[in-house]
Coordinates of C-alpha atoms and ligand atoms in Angstrom, one line a residue:
M1 CA -24.4 22.3 -9.3
L2 CA -20.6 22.9 -9.3
N3 CA -20.1 19.9 -8.8
T4 CA -21.3 18.9 -12.2
L5 CA -19.9 21.4 -14.3
Y6 CA -16.2 20.4 -13.3
L7 CA -17.3 17.6 -13.6
L8 CA -18.3 17.8 -17.4
A9 CA -15.3 20.6 -18.3
I10 CA -13.4 17.0 -17.7
P11 CA -14.0 15.6 -20.5
V12 CA -13.8 18.1 -22.7
L13 CA -10.4 19.5 -21.5
L14 CA -9.2 15.6 -22.0
I15 CA -11.0 15.6 -25.8
I16 CA -9.0 18.9 -26.3
Y17 CA -5.7 18.6 -25.0
N18 CA -5.8 14.3 -26.9
I19 CA -7.0 16.7 -30.7
C20 CA -4.0 18.9 -29.7
G21 CA -1.2 16.1 -28.8
Y22 CA -2.7 14.2 -31.8
L23 CA -2.0 17.1 -34.2
L24 CA 1.1 17.8 -32.9
R25 CA 2.6 14.1 -33.3
R26 CA 5.6 14.7 -35.2
P27 CA 5.3 12.9 -38.7
G28 CA 8.3 11.7 -39.2
Q29 CA 7.6 9.0 -36.0
K30 CA 6.7 5.4 -37.9
L31 CA 8.7 2.9 -34.7
P32 CA 6.4 1.6 -33.0
Y33 CA 6.3 2.6 -29.4
P34 CA 7.6 -0.5 -26.6
P35 CA 4.8 -3.1 -25.5
G36 CA 2.6 -2.2 -22.7
P37 CA -1.2 -2.0 -22.4
R38 CA -4.0 -1.3 -25.1
S39 CA -4.4 2.1 -24.8
L40 CA -8.1 3.1 -25.0
P41 CA -9.8 5.6 -26.7
I42 CA -8.7 9.7 -25.1
I43 CA -7.6 8.1 -21.1
G44 CA -4.9 5.7 -22.3
S45 CA -4.0 2.4 -20.2
L46 CA -5.6 5.0 -17.2
F47 CA -7.4 1.7 -16.1
D48 CA -3.9 -0.4 -15.8
V49 CA -1.9 1.2 -13.6
L50 CA -4.7 3.3 -11.7
T51 CA -7.4 -0.9 -11.1
P52 CA -6.0 -1.8 -7.1
R53 CA -5.7 -5.5 -7.3
T54 CA -4.8 -5.7 -3.2
G55 CA -5.0 -3.1 -0.8
L56 CA -1.0 -3.2 -0.7
D57 CA -0.4 -2.8 -4.2
T58 CA 2.5 -0.3 -4.8
H59 CA 3.5 1.4 -8.5
W60 CA 6.6 -0.2 -9.2
A61 CA 5.1 -4.3 -8.2
I62 CA 2.2 -2.3 -10.9
Y63 CA 4.9 -2.2 -12.9
R64 CA 6.6 -4.5 -12.8
D65 CA 4.0 -7.3 -13.0
I66 CA 2.7 -5.2 -16.4
G67 CA 6.2 -6.0 -18.0
N68 CA 5.9 -9.5 -17.7
T69 CA 1.9 -9.8 -19.0
Y70 CA 3.5 -8.1 -22.0
H71 CA 7.6 -9.9 -22.2
S72 CA 9.5 -6.9 -22.0
D73 CA 11.2 -5.2 -20.2
V74 CA 11.0 -1.7 -21.6
L75 CA 7.0 -0.7 -21.1
H76 CA 5.1 2.4 -22.9
I77 CA 1.7 3.7 -20.9
D78 CA 0.0 5.6 -22.5
I79 CA -2.1 7.3 -20.3
F80 CA -4.5 11.1 -21.4
G81 CA -1.8 11.4 -24.4
D82 CA 1.3 11.9 -21.3
H83 CA 3.9 9.2 -22.1
T84 CA 5.7 6.7 -19.8
V85 CA 8.4 4.6 -20.7
V86 CA 8.9 1.7 -17.2
L87 CA 12.5 0.3 -17.6
N88 CA 12.1 -3.2 -15.6
S89 CA 15.4 -4.0 -16.1
A90 CA 19.6 -2.9 -15.5
K91 CA 20.3 -3.4 -18.9
A92 CA 17.4 -1.0 -20.3
A93 CA 18.0 1.7 -17.5
E94 CA 21.8 1.3 -17.7
E95 CA 21.2 1.4 -21.5
L96 CA 19.6 4.9 -21.6
L97 CA 19.4 6.4 -17.5
E98 CA 23.3 6.2 -17.9
R99 CA 25.1 5.7 -21.3
R100 CA 22.6 7.9 -22.9
S101 CA 22.4 10.2 -19.5
G102 CA 22.8 13.5 -22.3
I103 CA 19.2 13.0 -23.4
Y104 CA 17.4 11.3 -20.7
S105 CA 18.5 13.3 -17.0
S106 CA 16.1 15.5 -17.1
R107 CA 12.9 15.8 -14.8
P108 CA 9.4 16.1 -16.5
T109 CA 7.6 18.8 -14.5
M110 CA 6.1 18.0 -11.7
Y111 CA 3.0 20.1 -11.7
M112 CA 1.5 18.6 -7.9
A113 CA 5.3 18.7 -6.3
N114 CA 5.8 22.6 -7.6
E115 CA 1.9 23.3 -6.3
S116 CA 3.5 22.1 -2.9
G117 CA 5.8 24.1 -2.9
L118 CA 8.7 21.4 -3.4
G119 CA 10.8 23.7 -6.4
W120 CA 13.2 24.7 -4.4
N121 CA 14.3 20.7 -4.2
F122 CA 16.8 20.4 -7.1
G123 CA 16.5 16.6 -7.2
T124 CA 12.2 18.0 -8.9
M125 CA 14.0 20.3 -11.5
P126 CA 14.6 19.7 -15.0
Y127 CA 18.0 19.2 -16.6
T128 CA 18.7 22.9 -16.5
S129 CA 22.4 25.7 -15.2
W130 CA 20.0 26.3 -12.3
W131 CA 19.9 22.8 -11.4
R132 CA 23.3 21.9 -12.7
L133 CA 24.8 24.9 -10.2
H134 CA 22.7 22.7 -7.1
R135 CA 23.9 19.4 -8.2
R136 CA 27.7 21.1 -8.5
T137 CA 27.3 22.5 -4.6
F138 CA 25.8 19.8 -2.4
Q139 CA 28.5 17.4 -4.9
Q140 CA 30.8 19.0 -2.8
H141 CA 30.5 18.5 0.3
F142 CA 28.5 14.9 0.1
R143 CA 31.4 12.9 -1.8
S144 CA 32.6 9.9 0.2
D145 CA 36.2 12.3 1.6
A146 CA 34.2 15.1 2.7
I147 CA 32.0 12.2 4.2
A148 CA 35.1 11.1 6.6
A149 CA 34.4 13.9 8.4
Y150 CA 31.2 13.2 9.8
H151 CA 32.3 9.7 10.9
P152 CA 32.3 10.8 15.0
Y153 CA 29.2 11.8 14.8
I154 CA 28.3 9.4 13.1
R155 CA 29.3 6.9 15.8
Q156 CA 27.9 9.4 17.8
A157 CA 24.5 8.9 16.6
T158 CA 24.7 5.1 16.5
S159 CA 25.8 5.3 20.3
R160 CA 22.2 7.1 20.6
L161 CA 20.5 4.0 18.7
L162 CA 21.9 1.9 20.5
R163 CA 21.1 3.3 24.3
S164 CA 17.3 3.6 22.9
L165 CA 17.7 0.0 21.7
S166 CA 18.5 -1.3 24.8
G167 CA 16.6 0.9 26.7
I168 CA 13.3 -0.8 25.1
Q169 CA 14.6 -3.9 26.0
S170 CA 15.4 -3.3 29.6
T171 CA 10.9 -2.1 29.8
T172 CA 9.4 -4.6 27.3
M173 CA 10.8 -7.9 25.2
V174 CA 9.2 -7.1 22.3
T175 CA 10.0 -4.0 20.0
Q176 CA 7.0 -1.8 18.8
Y177 CA 7.0 -0.4 15.3
D178 CA 5.7 2.6 16.3
D179 CA 9.0 2.8 19.3
L180 CA 11.6 1.1 16.6
Q181 CA 10.5 3.6 13.9
A182 CA 10.6 5.9 16.3
I183 CA 14.5 5.7 17.5
V184 CA 15.5 5.1 14.1
R185 CA 13.6 8.4 13.0
Q186 CA 15.3 10.6 15.6
H187 CA 19.0 8.8 14.0
A188 CA 18.4 9.9 10.7
A189 CA 17.4 13.0 11.0
S190 CA 20.1 13.7 13.9
I191 CA 22.3 12.9 11.3
I192 CA 21.0 14.9 8.1
L193 CA 20.3 18.3 10.8
Y194 CA 24.1 18.1 11.6
T195 CA 25.7 17.2 8.8
T196 CA 23.7 20.7 7.2
Y197 CA 22.7 22.9 9.6
G198 CA 25.2 22.0 12.0
I199 CA 22.1 21.6 14.9
T200 CA 23.1 19.5 18.2
E201 CA 20.2 21.0 20.6
K202 CA 17.9 17.6 21.5
E203 CA 14.9 20.9 21.5
D204 CA 16.1 22.1 18.3
M205 CA 16.2 18.5 16.9
D206 CA 12.9 17.1 18.2
A207 CA 11.0 20.5 16.5
F208 CA 12.9 19.4 13.3
I209 CA 12.5 16.4 13.1
E210 CA 8.7 16.6 13.8
L211 CA 8.2 19.5 10.7
V212 CA 10.5 16.7 8.2
N213 CA 8.2 14.0 9.5
N214 CA 4.9 16.3 7.7
A215 CA 6.8 17.6 4.8
A216 CA 8.5 14.2 3.8
E217 CA 4.6 13.2 3.0
S218 CA 4.5 16.3 0.2
I219 CA 7.7 14.4 -2.0
N220 CA 6.4 10.6 -0.7
A221 CA 3.0 11.5 -2.4
T222 CA 3.9 14.1 -5.5
A223 CA 6.6 12.3 -6.6
I224 CA 5.4 8.7 -8.5
H225 CA 4.4 10.2 -12.0
G226 CA 0.8 10.1 -12.6
S227 CA 0.2 9.7 -8.6
F228 CA -2.0 12.8 -9.1
L229 CA -4.1 13.7 -12.0
M230 CA -2.6 16.9 -12.7
D231 CA 0.3 15.9 -13.6
Y232 CA -1.4 14.8 -17.3
F233 CA -4.1 17.9 -17.0
P234 CA -1.7 20.5 -15.7
L235 CA -4.7 22.9 -16.5
L236 CA -5.9 21.7 -12.9
R237 CA -3.5 23.9 -11.2
Y238 CA -5.5 26.8 -11.9
V239 CA -9.0 25.3 -10.0
P240 CA -8.8 27.1 -6.5
A241 CA -8.5 25.2 -3.3
W242 CA -12.2 26.1 -2.4
F243 CA -13.6 24.1 -5.7
P244 CA -15.9 21.4 -5.0
G245 CA -13.8 18.7 -5.1
A246 CA -11.1 20.2 -5.5
H247 CA -9.1 17.5 -2.7
F248 CA -5.8 17.9 -4.8
K249 CA -5.7 22.0 -4.0
R250 CA -6.4 21.7 -0.8
K251 CA -3.5 19.6 0.1
A252 CA -1.1 21.1 -1.9
V253 CA -1.7 23.6 0.2
H254 CA -0.6 22.3 3.8
W255 CA 2.2 21.0 2.0
A256 CA 3.4 24.5 0.6
Q257 CA 3.2 25.5 4.7
S258 CA 5.2 22.7 5.8
T259 CA 8.3 22.2 2.8
S260 CA 8.2 26.6 2.7
E261 CA 9.0 26.2 6.8
L262 CA 11.6 23.4 5.9
V263 CA 13.8 24.4 4.2
N264 CA 13.4 28.2 5.6
K265 CA 13.4 27.4 9.4
P266 CA 16.8 26.1 9.9
W267 CA 18.4 27.9 7.5
N268 CA 17.6 30.9 9.2
Q269 CA 18.6 29.6 12.6
L270 CA 21.9 28.5 10.8
R271 CA 21.8 32.0 9.9
A272 CA 21.7 33.8 13.6
S273 CA 23.8 30.6 14.8
I274 CA 26.6 32.1 11.9
S275 CA 26.4 35.6 13.7
S276 CA 26.5 35.2 17.2
G277 CA 29.3 33.0 16.4
T278 CA 27.5 30.1 17.5
A279 CA 27.5 28.5 14.2
I280 CA 29.1 23.8 13.8
S281 CA 30.9 23.6 10.5
C282 CA 29.0 22.0 8.7
F283 CA 27.6 22.4 4.9
G284 CA 25.9 25.3 5.3
T285 CA 28.6 27.3 7.5
K286 CA 31.4 25.6 4.4
C287 CA 29.4 26.9 1.6
L288 CA 29.0 30.6 3.0
Q289 CA 32.1 31.1 4.3
K290 CA 33.4 30.4 0.3
L291 CA 31.3 31.6 -1.0
N292 CA 32.5 35.2 1.4
L293 CA 36.3 34.0 0.5
T294 CA 34.6 34.1 -3.4
L295 CA 33.2 37.5 -3.1
N296 CA 36.4 39.3 -1.2
A297 CA 38.9 37.6 -3.0
A298 CA 40.0 39.5 -6.4
D299 CA 40.6 36.7 -7.7
A300 CA 37.5 34.8 -7.9
T301 CA 36.4 32.1 -9.3
E302 CA 33.4 30.6 -8.3
D303 CA 31.6 29.5 -11.8
T304 CA 28.0 31.9 -11.4
S305 CA 28.3 32.4 -15.1
D306 CA 25.8 30.0 -15.4
L307 CA 23.0 32.0 -14.5
G308 CA 24.0 35.1 -16.9
M309 CA 23.6 37.9 -14.5
S310 CA 26.2 39.8 -12.6
K311 CA 28.4 39.0 -10.3
A312 CA 26.5 41.2 -7.5
A313 CA 23.4 40.1 -8.4
S314 CA 24.3 36.7 -8.2
D315 CA 25.8 36.5 -4.6
T316 CA 21.9 36.3 -3.7
K317 CA 21.2 33.9 -6.1
M318 CA 24.0 32.2 -4.7
E319 CA 23.0 32.1 -1.2
E320 CA 19.3 30.9 -2.3
V321 CA 20.8 27.5 -3.6
I322 CA 22.9 27.3 -0.8
R323 CA 19.7 27.1 1.3
N324 CA 17.9 25.1 -1.6
C325 CA 20.8 22.4 -0.9
A326 CA 20.4 22.3 2.6
G327 CA 16.8 21.9 2.0
T328 CA 17.0 19.7 -0.1
A329 CA 18.9 17.4 2.2
Y330 CA 17.7 17.6 5.2
M331 CA 14.2 16.2 3.2
A332 CA 15.8 13.7 1.2
G333 CA 17.9 12.5 4.0
A334 CA 15.4 12.1 6.9
D335 CA 13.0 9.9 5.6
T336 CA 15.5 7.3 2.8
S337 CA 18.4 5.7 5.4
V338 CA 14.9 5.5 7.8
S339 CA 13.3 3.1 5.4
L340 CA 16.8 0.9 4.8
I341 CA 17.2 1.0 8.3
L342 CA 13.7 -1.1 8.9
I343 CA 13.8 -3.0 6.0
S344 CA 17.1 -4.5 7.3
V345 CA 15.8 -5.2 10.1
L346 CA 12.4 -7.0 9.0
V347 CA 14.6 -8.9 6.9
L348 CA 17.2 -10.3 9.1
S349 CA 13.6 -11.2 11.3
H350 CA 13.2 -13.5 8.9
H351 CA 17.0 -14.9 8.8
P352 CA 18.8 -16.2 11.8
E353 CA 21.0 -18.4 10.0
V354 CA 22.5 -15.4 8.3
Q355 CA 22.2 -13.2 11.7
A356 CA 24.2 -16.5 13.1
K357 CA 26.9 -16.2 10.3
A358 CA 27.6 -12.8 10.4
Q359 CA 28.0 -12.8 14.0
E360 CA 30.5 -15.6 13.3
E361 CA 32.6 -12.8 11.1
L362 CA 31.7 -10.3 13.4
D363 CA 33.4 -11.7 16.7
Q364 CA 36.4 -13.4 14.5
V365 CA 37.5 -9.9 13.0
L366 CA 36.6 -7.5 16.4
S367 CA 38.4 -10.0 18.6
S368 CA 41.1 -9.8 16.4
A369 CA 40.9 -5.9 16.7
A370 CA 43.9 -4.5 19.5
N371 CA 40.5 -3.7 22.0
S372 CA 38.2 -6.4 21.9
S373 CA 34.0 -6.0 23.0
Q374 CA 34.5 -3.0 20.9
L375 CA 31.6 -2.3 18.4
P376 CA 32.2 -2.3 14.3
D377 CA 33.3 0.7 13.3
F378 CA 34.5 2.1 9.5
S379 CA 37.7 1.2 9.9
D380 CA 36.6 -2.7 9.9
R381 CA 34.1 -3.0 6.7
G382 CA 36.6 -4.2 4.5
S383 CA 37.7 -7.4 7.0
L384 CA 33.5 -7.7 7.2
Q385 CA 32.8 -9.3 4.0
Y386 CA 30.1 -11.2 4.9
V387 CA 28.3 -8.2 6.4
E388 CA 28.8 -6.3 3.2
A389 CA 27.3 -9.4 1.1
I390 CA 23.9 -9.0 3.2
F391 CA 23.7 -5.4 3.0
K392 CA 24.4 -5.4 -0.7
E393 CA 21.4 -8.0 -0.8
I394 CA 19.0 -6.3 1.2
L395 CA 19.7 -2.8 -1.4
R396 CA 19.5 -5.5 -4.5
M397 CA 16.4 -7.2 -3.2
Y398 CA 14.3 -4.1 -1.3
P399 CA 15.6 -0.9 -2.8
G400 CA 14.0 1.9 -0.8
V401 CA 13.1 4.1 -3.7
P402 CA 12.3 2.0 -5.6
L403 CA 10.8 3.9 -8.9
G404 CA 13.8 6.5 -7.7
L405 CA 12.3 10.2 -9.0
P406 CA 10.8 10.1 -13.3
H407 CA 13.9 11.1 -15.6
C408 CA 12.9 12.7 -19.1
S409 CA 14.3 12.5 -22.2
I410 CA 14.9 16.2 -24.1
A411 CA 15.0 14.0 -27.8
D412 CA 13.3 11.5 -29.5
D413 CA 15.4 8.5 -29.4
V414 CA 15.1 5.1 -30.9
Y415 CA 16.0 2.0 -28.5
E416 CA 15.8 -1.6 -29.3
G417 CA 13.1 -0.7 -32.5
Y418 CA 11.6 1.1 -30.2
F419 CA 10.3 5.1 -30.5
I420 CA 10.3 7.0 -27.8
P421 CA 9.4 10.8 -27.9
K422 CA 10.9 13.6 -26.9
G423 CA 8.8 14.6 -23.2
T424 CA 8.4 10.9 -22.3
T425 CA 8.9 10.4 -18.5
V426 CA 10.9 7.1 -18.1
V427 CA 11.4 5.5 -14.8
G428 CA 13.9 2.9 -14.0
N429 CA 12.4 0.3 -11.6
A430 CA 14.5 -1.3 -9.4
W431 CA 11.6 -3.2 -7.9
T432 CA 12.5 -6.6 -10.4
E433 CA 15.5 -7.8 -9.2
P434 CA 14.6 -11.8 -8.0
Q435 CA 13.3 -11.6 -4.5
S436 CA 14.6 -14.7 -3.7
G437 CA 16.5 -16.4 -1.6
T438 CA 18.4 -15.3 1.5
P439 CA 19.8 -11.9 2.1
S440 CA 23.1 -13.7 1.9
S441 CA 22.9 -15.5 -1.5
K442 CA 25.2 -13.5 -3.1
H443 CA 28.9 -12.3 -2.8
S444 CA 29.6 -10.7 -6.0
F445 CA 27.0 -8.2 -7.7
N446 CA 26.1 -7.6 -11.0
P447 CA 24.9 -4.4 -11.6
D448 CA 26.4 -3.5 -8.1
P449 CA 22.7 -3.3 -5.4
E450 CA 25.1 -0.2 -3.8
L451 CA 24.6 2.4 -7.1
Y452 CA 21.3 1.3 -9.1
A453 CA 19.4 1.4 -5.6
F454 CA 20.2 5.0 -5.7
G455 CA 19.4 6.0 -9.1
F456 CA 21.1 6.4 -12.5
G457 CA 23.6 8.6 -14.7
R458 CA 23.5 12.1 -13.7
R459 CA 20.7 11.9 -11.8
I460 CA 22.0 9.2 -9.4
C461 CA 21.5 10.2 -5.9
P462 CA 24.6 12.4 -4.4
G463 CA 23.4 11.3 -0.8
R464 CA 24.2 8.0 -1.6
H465 CA 28.5 7.7 0.7
L466 CA 26.0 9.6 3.5
A467 CA 23.4 7.0 3.6
L468 CA 25.4 3.6 3.2
D469 CA 28.1 5.3 5.4
T470 CA 25.1 6.0 8.3
S471 CA 23.0 2.5 7.6
W472 CA 25.9 0.5 7.6
L473 CA 27.0 1.0 11.0
V474 CA 23.8 0.7 11.8
L475 CA 23.2 -2.7 10.5
A476 CA 26.9 -3.5 12.0
C477 CA 26.2 -2.2 15.5
I478 CA 22.6 -4.0 15.6
L479 CA 24.8 -7.2 14.0
A480 CA 27.3 -7.5 16.9
T481 CA 25.6 -6.7 19.8
C482 CA 21.5 -8.5 18.9
N483 CA 19.9 -11.2 18.0
I484 CA 16.4 -10.0 15.4
T485 CA 13.6 -12.8 15.9
R486 CA 9.7 -12.9 14.9
I487 CA 7.4 -12.8 16.8
S488 CA 6.4 -16.2 17.1
S489 CA 2.8 -16.0 19.4
D490 CA 1.8 -13.6 16.8
K491 CA 2.4 -15.3 13.8
S492 CA -1.1 -15.2 12.4
K493 CA -0.1 -11.3 11.7
E494 CA 3.3 -11.4 10.4
I495 CA 4.8 -9.4 7.4
D496 CA 5.8 -10.7 4.8
P497 CA 8.9 -8.5 3.2
I498 CA 8.2 -9.2 0.2
A499 CA 5.0 -7.6 -0.6
D500 CA 4.0 -5.3 2.0
F501 CA 5.5 -1.8 1.6
A502 CA 3.7 1.3 1.4
D503 CA 3.0 2.9 -2.0
G504 CA 5.4 6.4 -2.0
L505 CA 8.1 7.5 -2.9
V506 CA 9.9 5.9 -0.3
A507 CA 9.1 2.1 0.5
H508 CA 8.4 2.0 4.4
P509 CA 7.7 -1.5 5.1
Q510 CA 4.1 -2.1 7.0
P511 CA 4.4 -2.0 10.8
F512 CA 5.5 -4.7 12.3
K513 CA 7.0 -6.8 15.4
C514 CA 9.7 -8.2 16.6
C515 CA 12.3 -8.9 19.1
I516 CA 15.6 -6.8 19.6
I517 CA 17.3 -8.8 22.1
P518 CA 21.0 -8.0 23.4
R519 CA 23.7 -11.3 22.9
S520 CA 24.9 -11.7 26.1
A521 CA 25.2 -9.5 29.1
S522 CA 28.2 -7.6 27.8
A523 CA 26.5 -7.0 24.5
F524 CA 24.1 -5.1 26.4
E525 CA 26.6 -2.9 28.4
L526 CA 28.4 -2.6 25.1
M527 CA 24.4 -0.7 23.9
K528 CA 24.1 1.0 27.0
S529 CA 28.0 2.8 26.5
G530 CA 28.7 2.8 22.5
Y531 CA 31.8 4.4 20.8
E532 CA 32.1 6.1 24.7
V533 CA 34.1 3.1 25.5
G534 CA 37.2 2.2 23.8
V535 CA 36.8 4.5 20.0
R536 CA 39.3 3.8 17.5
M537 CA 40.7 6.6 15.3
E538 CA 40.3 6.1 11.9
A539 CA 43.6 5.2 9.9
Ligands
HEM601 C1 18.5 4.8 1.8 C2 18.7 5.5 0.8 C3 18.7 6.7 0.1 C4 17.8 6.3 -0.8 C5 18.0 4.9 -1.7 C6 18.4 7.1 -1.8 C7 18.4 6.6 -3.3 C8 17.6 8.4 -4.4 C9 17.0 7.6 -5.9 C10 16.8 6.5 -6.5 C11 16.8 9.3 -6.3 C12 16.5 9.7 -7.5 C13 18.5 9.7 -9.0 C14 17.4 9.4 -9.5 O1 16.7 10.7 -10.6 O2 18.0 8.5 -11.2 C15 18.1 10.2 -5.2 C16 17.9 11.4 -6.1 C17 18.1 11.9 -5.0 N1 19.2 12.0 -3.4 FE1 19.1 9.9 -2.5 N2 18.6 8.5 -1.7 C18 18.7 7.9 -0.1 C19 19.6 9.3 0.6 C20 19.5 10.1 0.2 C21 20.5 11.1 1.3 C22 20.8 11.1 2.8 C23 20.7 12.6 0.5 C24 20.8 13.6 1.2 C25 22.4 14.1 2.3 C26 20.0 11.7 -0.6 C27 20.1 13.4 -1.3 C28 19.6 12.8 -2.7 C29 19.0 13.6 -3.8 C30 19.9 15.5 -3.8 C31 19.2 13.8 -4.6 C32 18.5 14.5 -6.1 C33 19.1 14.4 -7.6 C34 19.1 15.3 -8.6 O3 17.6 15.3 -8.8 O4 20.1 15.3 -8.9 N3 19.3 10.6 -0.7 N4 17.7 9.2 -4.0

């Protein structure tokens, strides 16, 4: 009975919602919306977006294909009166999200993410002074020059990754996806936990890796606009979790538990280590130290005026900002670099000729360095142009967060004669670059994929310097020491690196197998010793 009532309520709410939307439409709106699927009464283009074509369809591939159908790089999708504009070209994304960033830097209200307790994650916040305060606090410590201070730890973590890969190699020829994924996850999480909270203890690390793996599911599932009906019907958030059919609410309650633990547990641990005098210098300690210095200084200059409250009240708020930034970094950094490294391994396994050419370059550059038989280091990066080209090409062909986080317009706008109303969700689709060729077919890039894989304008990923340094070093070290091959006896089950990705905010390849084999006995030794032998200091 309750189920029937619930099902009847949905169309009634839809009709009221659409009538309100129609009545509220601005009279001046004469220009057409950008091209897109025909909008049916009430539901709009819902079926064009939802229709599963194969079990492996992803939102970014669907958007790209709809764009091809309508021969337009700017698409308009209307679902239940909610406007989404998808930008399927660098040109359109650059014009709207970069040049007109004054209009397009907000976020749509992410109802399901908020219900899942993600309101503290500043990636989900609209363009307000509260967001600006978070962004400024975060950026100061994740700039390119600030990241260089973490290079010694990134080398250590890369040594651990190589050692684990060499361990797999000694026990079995075939690298199973689960083993590879576990090694890469451990690597990414250890770097972000160290840089953010100064966490180095193995037991702590393991518990926190498990925590972020559970919590990352929430942002992965909720951040693509329209993944949940609640994005179109905010009223659904008032449905109680016990209500029949309200699976989404039960999911949100479950996620809210992990996301709350994620933002609080490592933060409380950092606070405790500061109190006991055992804290390691990291994002959290540096921010808190700066806050204390500012509070104690007579000429305090920390700009908290944005908060619109007294200095005393803003102290507590500032600590909340720092805690939120740390939690956002922890969540954003633990999953994304994993996808980039796994994609790199998968793509390289399909291109032995590219590996051979990169190894030629690496051998040449490393043998001319003062101490031969070394691993590539950050100071070699400028000389490794072919490795750089591979890295950029992988970012271009397989951007790890293809749709980024949704932007939202805060004013009416017109682009190429099309009307984009205020409040439109605007999505830059980075998955539209050609996925043909080999991961080495280019040496110059316009646009630079290092930028476009990381989003746009004022919301561009502020963690990209850490992500790029971390992933580049892994790629260069694996290329220097290993050959990656496909499993020839298992061809029927090979993963097509172009098609087979799981849908969600972060694009993870479907499980695949490969062989990661040391190139020689000395390469095997190097994998086991890592940077511990002959670490070169930064120039
Ligand atoms: C390969 C790894 C990564 C990729 C591909 C990536 C990509 C992205 C993309 C596409 C966005 C959305 C930008 C937009 O709205 O236009 C984003 C946002 C963000 N990323 Fe990353 N990211 C990566 C790693 C990281 C890391 C390691 C951190 C933290 C240290 C981080 C922190 C953030 C934050 C805080 C935001 C939200 C920015 C805001 O809303 O103002 N990301 N990232």
